[in-house]
mmCIF file of C-alpha atoms and ligand atoms in Angstrom:
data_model
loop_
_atom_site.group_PDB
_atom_site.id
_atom_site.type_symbol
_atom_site.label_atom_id
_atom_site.label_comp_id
_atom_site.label_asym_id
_atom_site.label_seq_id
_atom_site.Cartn_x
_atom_site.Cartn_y
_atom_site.Cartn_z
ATOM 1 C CA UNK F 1375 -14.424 -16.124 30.276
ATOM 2 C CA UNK F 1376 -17.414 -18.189 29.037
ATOM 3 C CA UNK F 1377 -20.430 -17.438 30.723
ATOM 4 C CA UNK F 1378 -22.004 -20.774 32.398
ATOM 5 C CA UNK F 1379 -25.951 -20.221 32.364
ATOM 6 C CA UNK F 1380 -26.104 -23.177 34.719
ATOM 7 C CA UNK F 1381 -24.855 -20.807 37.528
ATOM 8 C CA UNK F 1382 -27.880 -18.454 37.628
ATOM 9 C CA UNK F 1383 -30.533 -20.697 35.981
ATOM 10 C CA UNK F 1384 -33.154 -21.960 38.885
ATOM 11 C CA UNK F 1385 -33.878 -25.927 38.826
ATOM 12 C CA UNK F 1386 -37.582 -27.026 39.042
ATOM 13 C CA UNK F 1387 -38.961 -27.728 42.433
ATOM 14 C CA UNK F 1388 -35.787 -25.256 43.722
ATOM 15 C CA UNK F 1389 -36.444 -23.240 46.998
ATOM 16 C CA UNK F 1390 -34.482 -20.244 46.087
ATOM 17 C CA UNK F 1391 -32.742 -17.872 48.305
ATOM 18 C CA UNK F 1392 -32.337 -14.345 46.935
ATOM 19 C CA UNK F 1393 -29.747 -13.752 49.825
ATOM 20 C CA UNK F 1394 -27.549 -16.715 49.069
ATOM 21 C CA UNK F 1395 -27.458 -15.649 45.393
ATOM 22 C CA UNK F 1396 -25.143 -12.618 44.240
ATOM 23 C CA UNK F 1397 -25.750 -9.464 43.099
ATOM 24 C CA UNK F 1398 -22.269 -9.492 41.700
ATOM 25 C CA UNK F 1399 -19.934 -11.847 40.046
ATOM 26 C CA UNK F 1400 -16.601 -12.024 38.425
ATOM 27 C CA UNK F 1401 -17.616 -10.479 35.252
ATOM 28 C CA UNK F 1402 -17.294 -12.061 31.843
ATOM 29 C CA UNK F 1403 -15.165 -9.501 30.410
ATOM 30 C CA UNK F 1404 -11.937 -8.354 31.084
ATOM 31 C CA UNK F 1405 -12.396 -4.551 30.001
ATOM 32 C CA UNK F 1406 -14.609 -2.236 28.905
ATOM 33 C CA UNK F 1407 -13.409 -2.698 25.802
ATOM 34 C CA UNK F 1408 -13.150 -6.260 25.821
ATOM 35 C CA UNK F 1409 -17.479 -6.295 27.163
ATOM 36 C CA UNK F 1410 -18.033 -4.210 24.292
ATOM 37 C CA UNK F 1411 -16.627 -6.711 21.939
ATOM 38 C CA UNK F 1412 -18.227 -9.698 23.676
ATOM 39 C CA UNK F 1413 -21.244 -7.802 23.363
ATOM 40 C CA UNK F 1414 -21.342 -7.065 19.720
ATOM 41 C CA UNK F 1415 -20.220 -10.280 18.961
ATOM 42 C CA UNK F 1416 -23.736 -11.678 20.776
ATOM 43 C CA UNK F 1417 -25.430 -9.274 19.114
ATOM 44 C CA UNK F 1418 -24.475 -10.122 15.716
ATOM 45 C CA UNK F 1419 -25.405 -14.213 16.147
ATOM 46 C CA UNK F 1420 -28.651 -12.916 17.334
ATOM 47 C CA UNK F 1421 -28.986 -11.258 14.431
ATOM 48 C CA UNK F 1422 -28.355 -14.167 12.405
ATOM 49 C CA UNK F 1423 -30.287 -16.449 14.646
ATOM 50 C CA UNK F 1424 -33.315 -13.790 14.535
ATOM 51 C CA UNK F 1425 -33.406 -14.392 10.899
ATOM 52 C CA UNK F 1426 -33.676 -17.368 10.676
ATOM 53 C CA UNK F 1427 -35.971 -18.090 13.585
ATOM 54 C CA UNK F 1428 -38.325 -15.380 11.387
ATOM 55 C CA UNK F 1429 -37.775 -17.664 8.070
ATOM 56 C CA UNK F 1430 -38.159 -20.503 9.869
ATOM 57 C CA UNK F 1431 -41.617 -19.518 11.318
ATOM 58 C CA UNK F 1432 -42.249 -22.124 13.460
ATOM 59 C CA UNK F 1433 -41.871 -21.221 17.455
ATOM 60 C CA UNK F 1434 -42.647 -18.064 19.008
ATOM 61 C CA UNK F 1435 -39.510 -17.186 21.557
ATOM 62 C CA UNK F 1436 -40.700 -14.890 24.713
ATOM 63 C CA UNK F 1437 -38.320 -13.970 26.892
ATOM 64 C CA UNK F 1438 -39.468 -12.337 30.144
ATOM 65 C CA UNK F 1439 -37.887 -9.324 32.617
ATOM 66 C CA UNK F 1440 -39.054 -9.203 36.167
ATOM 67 C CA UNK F 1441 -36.989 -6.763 38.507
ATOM 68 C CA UNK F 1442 -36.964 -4.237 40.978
ATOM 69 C CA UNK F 1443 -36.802 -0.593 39.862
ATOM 70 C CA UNK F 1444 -33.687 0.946 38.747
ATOM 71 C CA UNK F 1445 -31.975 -2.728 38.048
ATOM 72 C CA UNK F 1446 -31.345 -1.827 34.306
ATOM 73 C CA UNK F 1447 -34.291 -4.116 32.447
ATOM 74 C CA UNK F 1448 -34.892 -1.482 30.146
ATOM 75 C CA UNK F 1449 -31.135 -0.949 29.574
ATOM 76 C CA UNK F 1450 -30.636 -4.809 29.200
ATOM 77 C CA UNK F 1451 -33.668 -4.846 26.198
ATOM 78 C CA UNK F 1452 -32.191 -2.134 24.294
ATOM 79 C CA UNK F 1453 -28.333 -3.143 24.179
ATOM 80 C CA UNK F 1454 -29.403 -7.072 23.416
ATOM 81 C CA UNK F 1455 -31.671 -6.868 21.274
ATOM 82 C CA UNK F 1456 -30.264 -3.788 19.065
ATOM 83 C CA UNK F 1457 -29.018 -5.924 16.513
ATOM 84 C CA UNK F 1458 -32.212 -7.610 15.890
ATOM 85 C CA UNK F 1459 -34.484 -6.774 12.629
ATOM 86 C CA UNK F 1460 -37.777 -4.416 14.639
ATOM 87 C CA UNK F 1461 -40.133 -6.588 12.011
ATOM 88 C CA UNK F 1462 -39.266 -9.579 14.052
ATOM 89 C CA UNK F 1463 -39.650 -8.411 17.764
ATOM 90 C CA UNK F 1464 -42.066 -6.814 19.905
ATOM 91 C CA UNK F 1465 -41.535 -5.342 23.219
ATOM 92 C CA UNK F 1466 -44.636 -4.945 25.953
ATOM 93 C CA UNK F 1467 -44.157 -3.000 28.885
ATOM 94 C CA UNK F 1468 -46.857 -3.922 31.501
ATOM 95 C CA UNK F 1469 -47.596 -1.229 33.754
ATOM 96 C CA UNK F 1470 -50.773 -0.778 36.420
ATOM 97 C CA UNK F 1471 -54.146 -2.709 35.252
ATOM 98 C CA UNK F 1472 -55.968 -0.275 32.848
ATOM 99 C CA UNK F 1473 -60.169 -0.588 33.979
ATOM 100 C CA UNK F 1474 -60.420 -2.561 30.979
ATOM 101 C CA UNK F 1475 -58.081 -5.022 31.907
ATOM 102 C CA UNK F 1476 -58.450 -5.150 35.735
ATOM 103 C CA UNK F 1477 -61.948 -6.464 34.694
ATOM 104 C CA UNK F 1478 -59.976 -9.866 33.156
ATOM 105 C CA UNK F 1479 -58.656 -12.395 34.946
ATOM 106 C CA UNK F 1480 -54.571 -11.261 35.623
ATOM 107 C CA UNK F 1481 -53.448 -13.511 32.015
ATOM 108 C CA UNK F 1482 -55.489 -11.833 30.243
ATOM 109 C CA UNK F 1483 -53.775 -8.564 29.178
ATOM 110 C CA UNK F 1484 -50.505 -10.574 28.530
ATOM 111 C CA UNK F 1485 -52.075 -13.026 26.064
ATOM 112 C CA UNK F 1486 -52.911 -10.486 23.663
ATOM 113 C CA UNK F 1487 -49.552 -9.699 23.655
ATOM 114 C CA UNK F 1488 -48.018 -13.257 23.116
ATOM 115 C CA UNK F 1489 -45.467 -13.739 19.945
ATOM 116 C CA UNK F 1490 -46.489 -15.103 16.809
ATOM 117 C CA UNK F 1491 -44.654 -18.108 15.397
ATOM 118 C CA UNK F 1492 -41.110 -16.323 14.149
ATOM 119 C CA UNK F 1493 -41.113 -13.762 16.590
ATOM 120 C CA UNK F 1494 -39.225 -12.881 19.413
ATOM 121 C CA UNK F 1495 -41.841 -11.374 22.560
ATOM 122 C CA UNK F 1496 -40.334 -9.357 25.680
ATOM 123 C CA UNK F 1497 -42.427 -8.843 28.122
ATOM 124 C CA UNK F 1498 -40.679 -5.929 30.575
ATOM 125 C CA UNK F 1499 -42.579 -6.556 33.519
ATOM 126 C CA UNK F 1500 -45.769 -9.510 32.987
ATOM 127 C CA UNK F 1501 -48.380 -11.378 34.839
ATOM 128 C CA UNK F 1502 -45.751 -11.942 37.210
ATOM 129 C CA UNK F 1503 -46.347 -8.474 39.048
ATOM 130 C CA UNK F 1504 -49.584 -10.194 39.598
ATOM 131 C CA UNK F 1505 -47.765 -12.489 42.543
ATOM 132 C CA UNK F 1506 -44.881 -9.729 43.271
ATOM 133 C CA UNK F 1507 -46.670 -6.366 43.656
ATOM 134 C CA UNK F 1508 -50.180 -7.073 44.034
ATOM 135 C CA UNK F 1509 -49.141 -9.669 46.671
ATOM 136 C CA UNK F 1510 -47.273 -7.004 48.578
ATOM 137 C CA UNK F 1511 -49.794 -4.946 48.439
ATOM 138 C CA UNK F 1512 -52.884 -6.920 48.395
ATOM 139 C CA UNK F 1513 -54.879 -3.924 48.658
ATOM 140 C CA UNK F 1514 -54.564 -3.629 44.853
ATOM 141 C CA UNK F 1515 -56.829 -6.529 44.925
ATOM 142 C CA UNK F 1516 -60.096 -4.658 46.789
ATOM 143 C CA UNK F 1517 -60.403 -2.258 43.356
ATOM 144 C CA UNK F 1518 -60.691 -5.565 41.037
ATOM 145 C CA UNK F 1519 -63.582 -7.016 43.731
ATOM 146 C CA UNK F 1520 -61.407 -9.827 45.022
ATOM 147 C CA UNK F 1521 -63.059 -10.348 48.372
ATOM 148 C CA UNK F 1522 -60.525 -9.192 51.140
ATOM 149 C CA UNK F 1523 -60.239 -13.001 52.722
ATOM 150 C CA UNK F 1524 -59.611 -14.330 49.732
ATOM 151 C CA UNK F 1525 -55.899 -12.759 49.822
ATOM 152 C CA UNK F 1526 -55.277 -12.851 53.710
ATOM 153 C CA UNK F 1527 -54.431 -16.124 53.217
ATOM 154 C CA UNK F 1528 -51.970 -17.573 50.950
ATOM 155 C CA UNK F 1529 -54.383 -19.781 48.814
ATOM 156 C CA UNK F 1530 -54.830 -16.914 45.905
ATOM 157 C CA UNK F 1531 -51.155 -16.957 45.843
ATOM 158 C CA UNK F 1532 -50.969 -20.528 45.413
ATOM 159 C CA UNK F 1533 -53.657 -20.769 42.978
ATOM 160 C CA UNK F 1534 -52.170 -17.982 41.115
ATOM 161 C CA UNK F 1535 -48.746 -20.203 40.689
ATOM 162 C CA UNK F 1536 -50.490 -22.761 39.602
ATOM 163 C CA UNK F 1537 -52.074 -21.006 36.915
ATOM 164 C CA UNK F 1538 -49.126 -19.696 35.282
ATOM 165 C CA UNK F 1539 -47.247 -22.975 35.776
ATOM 166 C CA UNK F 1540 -50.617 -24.284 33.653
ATOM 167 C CA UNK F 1541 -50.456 -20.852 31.128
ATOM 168 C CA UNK F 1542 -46.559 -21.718 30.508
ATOM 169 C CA UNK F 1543 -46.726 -25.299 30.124
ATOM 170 C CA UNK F 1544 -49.629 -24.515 27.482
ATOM 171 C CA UNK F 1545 -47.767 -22.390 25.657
ATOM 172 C CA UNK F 1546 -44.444 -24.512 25.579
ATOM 173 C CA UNK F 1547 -46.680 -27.497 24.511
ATOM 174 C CA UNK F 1548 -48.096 -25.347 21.359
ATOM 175 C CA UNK F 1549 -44.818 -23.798 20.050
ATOM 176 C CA UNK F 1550 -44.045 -20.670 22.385
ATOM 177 C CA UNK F 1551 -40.452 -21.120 23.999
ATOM 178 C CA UNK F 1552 -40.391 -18.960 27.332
ATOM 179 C CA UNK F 1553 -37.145 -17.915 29.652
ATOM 180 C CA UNK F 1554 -37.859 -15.954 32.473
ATOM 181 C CA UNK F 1555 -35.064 -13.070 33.919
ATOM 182 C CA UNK F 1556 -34.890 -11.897 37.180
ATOM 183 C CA UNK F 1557 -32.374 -9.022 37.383
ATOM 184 C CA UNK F 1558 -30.475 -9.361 40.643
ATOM 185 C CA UNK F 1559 -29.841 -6.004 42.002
ATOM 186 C CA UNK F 1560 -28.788 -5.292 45.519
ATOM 187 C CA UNK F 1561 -30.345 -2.289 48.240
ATOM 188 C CA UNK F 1562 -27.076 -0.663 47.870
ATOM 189 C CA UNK F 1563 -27.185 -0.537 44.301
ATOM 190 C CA UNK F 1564 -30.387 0.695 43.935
ATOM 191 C CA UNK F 1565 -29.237 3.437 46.657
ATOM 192 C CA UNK F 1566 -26.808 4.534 44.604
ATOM 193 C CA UNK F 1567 -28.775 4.405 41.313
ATOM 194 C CA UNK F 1568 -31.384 6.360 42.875
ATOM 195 C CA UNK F 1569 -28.725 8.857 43.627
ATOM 196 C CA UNK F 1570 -27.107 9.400 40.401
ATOM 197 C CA UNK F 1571 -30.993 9.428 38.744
ATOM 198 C CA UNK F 1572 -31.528 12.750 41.107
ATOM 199 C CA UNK F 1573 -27.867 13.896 40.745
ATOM 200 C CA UNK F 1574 -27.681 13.945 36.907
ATOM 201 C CA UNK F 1575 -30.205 15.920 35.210
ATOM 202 C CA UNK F 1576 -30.207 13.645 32.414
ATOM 203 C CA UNK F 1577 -31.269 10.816 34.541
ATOM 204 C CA UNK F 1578 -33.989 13.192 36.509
ATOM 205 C CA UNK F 1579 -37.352 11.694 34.562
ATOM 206 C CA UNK F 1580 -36.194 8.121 35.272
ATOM 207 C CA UNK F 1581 -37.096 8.675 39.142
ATOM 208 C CA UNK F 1582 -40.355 8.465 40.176
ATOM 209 C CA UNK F 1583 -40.913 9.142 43.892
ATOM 210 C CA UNK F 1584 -43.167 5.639 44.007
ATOM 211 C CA UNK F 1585 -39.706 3.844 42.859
ATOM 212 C CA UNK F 1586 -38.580 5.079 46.799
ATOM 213 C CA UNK F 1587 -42.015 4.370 48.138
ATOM 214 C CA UNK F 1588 -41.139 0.715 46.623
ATOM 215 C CA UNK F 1589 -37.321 0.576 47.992
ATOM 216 C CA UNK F 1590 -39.400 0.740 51.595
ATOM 217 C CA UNK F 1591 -41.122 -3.054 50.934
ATOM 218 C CA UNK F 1592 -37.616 -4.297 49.650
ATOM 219 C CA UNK F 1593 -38.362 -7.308 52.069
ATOM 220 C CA UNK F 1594 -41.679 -7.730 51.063
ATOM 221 C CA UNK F 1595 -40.560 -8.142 47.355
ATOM 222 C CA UNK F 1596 -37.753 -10.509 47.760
ATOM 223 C CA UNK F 1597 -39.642 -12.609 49.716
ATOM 224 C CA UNK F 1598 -42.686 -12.801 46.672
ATOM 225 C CA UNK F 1599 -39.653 -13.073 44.484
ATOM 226 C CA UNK F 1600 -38.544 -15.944 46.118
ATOM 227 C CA UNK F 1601 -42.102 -17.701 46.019
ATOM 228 C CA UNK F 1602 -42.928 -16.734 42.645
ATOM 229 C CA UNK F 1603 -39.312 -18.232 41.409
ATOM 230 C CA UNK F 1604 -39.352 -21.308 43.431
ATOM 231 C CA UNK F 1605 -42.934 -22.322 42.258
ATOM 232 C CA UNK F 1606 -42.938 -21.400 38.995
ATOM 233 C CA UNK F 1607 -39.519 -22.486 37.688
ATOM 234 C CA UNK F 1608 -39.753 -25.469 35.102
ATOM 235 C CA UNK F 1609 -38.235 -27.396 32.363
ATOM 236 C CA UNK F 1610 -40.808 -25.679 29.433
ATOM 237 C CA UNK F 1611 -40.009 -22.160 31.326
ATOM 238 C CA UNK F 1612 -37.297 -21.899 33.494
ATOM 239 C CA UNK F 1613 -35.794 -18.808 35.432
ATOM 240 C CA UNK F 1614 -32.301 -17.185 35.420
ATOM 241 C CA UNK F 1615 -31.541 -15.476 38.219
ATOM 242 C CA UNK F 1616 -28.773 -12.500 36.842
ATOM 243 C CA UNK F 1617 -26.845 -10.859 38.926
ATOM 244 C CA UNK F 1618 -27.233 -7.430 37.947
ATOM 245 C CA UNK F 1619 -24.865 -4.886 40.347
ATOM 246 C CA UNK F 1620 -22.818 -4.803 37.020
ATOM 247 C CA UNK F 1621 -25.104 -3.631 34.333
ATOM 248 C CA UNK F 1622 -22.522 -4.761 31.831
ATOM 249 C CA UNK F 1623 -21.996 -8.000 33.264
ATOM 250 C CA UNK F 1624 -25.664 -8.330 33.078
ATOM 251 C CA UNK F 1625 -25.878 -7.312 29.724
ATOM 252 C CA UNK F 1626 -23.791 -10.288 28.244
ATOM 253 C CA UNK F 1627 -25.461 -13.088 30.431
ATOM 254 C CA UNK F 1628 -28.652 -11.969 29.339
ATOM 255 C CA UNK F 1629 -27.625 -11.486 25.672
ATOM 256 C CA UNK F 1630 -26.105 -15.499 26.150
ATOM 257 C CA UNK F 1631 -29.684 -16.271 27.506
ATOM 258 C CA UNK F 1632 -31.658 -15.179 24.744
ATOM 259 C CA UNK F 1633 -28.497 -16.558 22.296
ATOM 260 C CA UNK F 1634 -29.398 -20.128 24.012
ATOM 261 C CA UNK F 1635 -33.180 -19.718 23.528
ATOM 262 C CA UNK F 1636 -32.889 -19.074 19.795
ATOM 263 C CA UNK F 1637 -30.416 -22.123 19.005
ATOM 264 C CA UNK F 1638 -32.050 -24.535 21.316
ATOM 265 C CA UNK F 1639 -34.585 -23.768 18.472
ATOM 266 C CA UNK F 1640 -32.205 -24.937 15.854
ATOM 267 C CA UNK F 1641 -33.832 -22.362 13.368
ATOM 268 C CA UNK F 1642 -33.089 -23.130 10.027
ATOM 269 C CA UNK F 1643 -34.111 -21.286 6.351
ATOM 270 C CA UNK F 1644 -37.334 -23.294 4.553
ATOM 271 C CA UNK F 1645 -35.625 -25.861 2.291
ATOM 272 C CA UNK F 1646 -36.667 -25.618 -1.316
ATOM 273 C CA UNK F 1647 -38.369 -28.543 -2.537
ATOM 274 C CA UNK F 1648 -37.670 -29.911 -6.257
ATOM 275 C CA UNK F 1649 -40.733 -28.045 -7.605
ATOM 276 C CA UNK F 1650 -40.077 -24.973 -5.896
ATOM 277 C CA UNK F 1651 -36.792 -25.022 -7.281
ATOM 278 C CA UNK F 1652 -38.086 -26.115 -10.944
ATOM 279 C CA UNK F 1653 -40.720 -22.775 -10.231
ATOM 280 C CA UNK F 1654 -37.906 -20.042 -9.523
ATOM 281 C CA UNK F 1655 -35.741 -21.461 -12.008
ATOM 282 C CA UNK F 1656 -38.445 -20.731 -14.920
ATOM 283 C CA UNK F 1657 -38.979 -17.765 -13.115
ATOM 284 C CA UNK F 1658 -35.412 -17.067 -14.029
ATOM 285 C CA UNK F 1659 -35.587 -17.522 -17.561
ATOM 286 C CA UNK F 1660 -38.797 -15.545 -17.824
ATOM 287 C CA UNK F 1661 -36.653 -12.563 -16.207
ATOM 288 C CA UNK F 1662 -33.836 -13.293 -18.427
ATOM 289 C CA UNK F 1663 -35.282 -13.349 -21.128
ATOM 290 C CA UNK F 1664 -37.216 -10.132 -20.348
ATOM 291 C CA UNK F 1665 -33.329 -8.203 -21.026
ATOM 292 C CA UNK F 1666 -33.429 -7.058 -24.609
HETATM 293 P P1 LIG R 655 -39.168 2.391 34.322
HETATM 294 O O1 LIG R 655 -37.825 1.762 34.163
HETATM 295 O O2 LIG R 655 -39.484 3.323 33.210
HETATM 296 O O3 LIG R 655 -39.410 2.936 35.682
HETATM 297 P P2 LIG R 655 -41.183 0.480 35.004
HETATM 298 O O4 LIG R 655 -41.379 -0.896 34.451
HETATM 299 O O5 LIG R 655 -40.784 0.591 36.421
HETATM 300 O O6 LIG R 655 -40.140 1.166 34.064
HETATM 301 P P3 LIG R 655 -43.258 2.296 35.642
HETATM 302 O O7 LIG R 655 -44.289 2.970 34.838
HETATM 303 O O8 LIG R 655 -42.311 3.068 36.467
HETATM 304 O O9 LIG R 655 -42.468 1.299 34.694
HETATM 305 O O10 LIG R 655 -43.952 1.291 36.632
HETATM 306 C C1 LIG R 655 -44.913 0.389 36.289
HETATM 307 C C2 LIG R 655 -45.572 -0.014 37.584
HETATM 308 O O11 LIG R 655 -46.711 -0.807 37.290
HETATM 309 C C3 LIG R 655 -44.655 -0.839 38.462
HETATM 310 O O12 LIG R 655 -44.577 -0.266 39.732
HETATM 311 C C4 LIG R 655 -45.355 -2.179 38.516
HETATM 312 O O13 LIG R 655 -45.189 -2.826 39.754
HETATM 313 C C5 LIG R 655 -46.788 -1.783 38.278
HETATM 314 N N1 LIG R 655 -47.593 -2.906 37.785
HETATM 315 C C6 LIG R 655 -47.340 -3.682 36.720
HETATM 316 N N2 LIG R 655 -48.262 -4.657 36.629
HETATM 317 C C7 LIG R 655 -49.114 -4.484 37.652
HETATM 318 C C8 LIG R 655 -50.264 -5.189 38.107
HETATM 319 N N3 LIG R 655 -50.718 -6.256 37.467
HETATM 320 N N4 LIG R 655 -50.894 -4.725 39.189
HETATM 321 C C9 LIG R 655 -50.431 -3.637 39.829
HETATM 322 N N5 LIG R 655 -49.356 -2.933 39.476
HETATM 323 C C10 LIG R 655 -48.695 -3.357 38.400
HETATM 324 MG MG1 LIG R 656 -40.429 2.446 37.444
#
C-alpha cells in the first residue's frame, strides 16, 4: 500500500488536534515480512540518494524527532537511516540545558549542531523541548533567570514560536531543508511499553523513573504539542504527524519522509566540465603509461 504523506503532514496556519489524529493506522505492509522488505527497499534509495546529496554538496537536509518517551524515536533513527554512509550524517540528542548552554538563548545549543551543505542532521529531541517541556514545567525557566511573570502568561510562548518560525525560515532561505516528526504514540501504548521495559531485563536501562513522572503531565504535553505544531508548521518546515502505536508502521512512513526530503532535493553527481574531463583524461595516460 503506498504510503500518502499528505495524511499525517500538518498544513500551515492548521489548528491541530492530537485527539482527532491516530495513533494507529492501517499499516503499509502486509506482513512482517513484507515491512521488512518495504523497509530495505527505502533504505537502499536512501542510500543512493545520501550519496548523491553528499556529491552534490549543496543543501544541508535536517530532519527533526519530537515525541513522548518510549514512542520509538531512537528505534525509528537507527532502522532508517542504517543504510546511510556515517561520513554523511550526524545525529544530536538534546537532553537537559548543560550551565553552559542554559546561559544562551534556547537556539543556541542547536545551531552548533546544524548540517553542513551534503549532510543529513537529526536532531532527536531540539529547541522544540524549549515550548514542550519547559512550558509544562515553567519552573525550568527560574534556574536560567527568566523572571517568573514573564512565563505566567503566554507571551514567552508566543514569542518563542515566532522565533523558530524566524530560525526555520532562515535556514530554508540559505540552503538547510528541515521536516519536523512528531511520533504519535497513545497513553495505552506507552503503558504497555513501560511494562515490557520493567518486565524484560534487556529493556530494564531504557526506563527511567522521570519517563513515569512525565506519563503524569500527558495532558500538559499534548496540549504544548498541539501549540507548538499548529504555530510552527510551514511550507520551508513543515510537520508530520506519525502515528506511531505500530513501531513498524512508523518506521516506513518516516523512512518515506526522509526519502521525500532527499529527492525534493533532486541531488545529482557534479557534472564534469570539458576541461575537467580533458584533466583526468591526461591523468589517464600519465597512469598508463606509468605500466612498464
Ligand atoms: P531515551 O529514549 O534514551 O529515554 P530521551 O531523549 O528521552 O531518550 P533522556 O536522557 O531520557 O533522553 O531525556 C532527555 C530529557 O531532557 C527529556 O526529558 C527532555 O524533555 C529533556 N530536555 C531536553 N531539552 C530540554 C530543555 N531545553 N530544557 C529542559 N529539559 C530538556
Ligand atoms: Mg527518556
Amino acid at each position: 500500500m503506498k504510503i500518502r504523506l499528505k495524511d499525517y503532514r500538518i498544513a500551515p496556519g492548521e489548528e491541530v488536534d492530537l485527539k482527532k489524529r491516530k495513533t494507529l493506522v492501517k499499516p503499509a505492509y502486509r506482513s512482517k515480512d513484507d515491512y521488512r522488505e518495504i523497509l530495505a527497499d527505502h533504505v537502499a534509495r536512501l542510500s543512493d540518494l545520501q550519496q548523491r546529496h553528499y556529491a552534490a554538496n549543496s543543501y544541508g537536509a535536517l530532519v527533526i524527532f519530537q515525541a513522548m518517551d518510549a514512542a520509538g524515536k531512537d528505534g525509528a533513527i537507527r532502522h532508517v537511516m542504517s543504510g546511510v554512509n556515517p561520513q554523511g550524517c550526524k545525529v544530536s540528542s538534546f537532553k537537559h540545558p548543560s550551565a553552559i548552554e542554559a546561559q544562551h538563548d534556547f537556539l543556541w545549543r542547536a545551531t552548533r549542531e546544524l548540517p553542513e551543505r551534503g549532510q543529513i542532521g537529526i536532531f532527536n529531541r531540539s529547541y522544540y523541548e524549549d515550548v514542550l517541556v519547559v512550558r509544562v514545567h515553567p519552573e525550568i525557566l527560574e534556574g536560567q533567570g527568566v523572571p517568573e511573570h514573564r512565563y505566567r502568561n503566554d507571551t514567552l510562548w508566543e514569542e518563542r514560536y515566532r522565533s523558530i518560525r524566524d530560525f526555520e525560515k532562515h535556514l530554508h532561505a540559505n540552503g538547510t531543508r528541515i521536516v519536523k516528526i512528531f511520533l504519535h504514540l497513545s497513553k495505552e501504548e506507552q503503558r504497555k511499553r513501560f511494562l515490557a521495559r520493567i518486565d524484560e531485563p534487556d529493556k530494564n536501562w531504557k526506563l527511567s523513573p522521570s519517563d513515569v513522572v512525565e506519563r503524569k503531565f500527558w495532558k500538559d504535553y499534548r496540549k504544548a504539542y498541539e501549540g507548538a505544531i499548529s504555530a510552527t508548521s510551514s511550507a520551508e518546515a513543515p510537520w508530520y504527524v506519525v502515528p506511531a502505536d505500530d513501531k513498524e508502521n512508523a518506521r516506513l512512513i518516516v523512512s518515506q519522509i526522509v526519502l521525500d526530503l532527499l529527492e525534493g532535493l533532486k541531488p545529482a553527481f557534479p557534472t564534469v566540465t570539458a576541461d575537467r574531463e580533458a584533466q583526468l583524461q591526461a591523468i589517464r595516460a600519465d597512469l598508463v603509461a606509468e605500466e612498464e
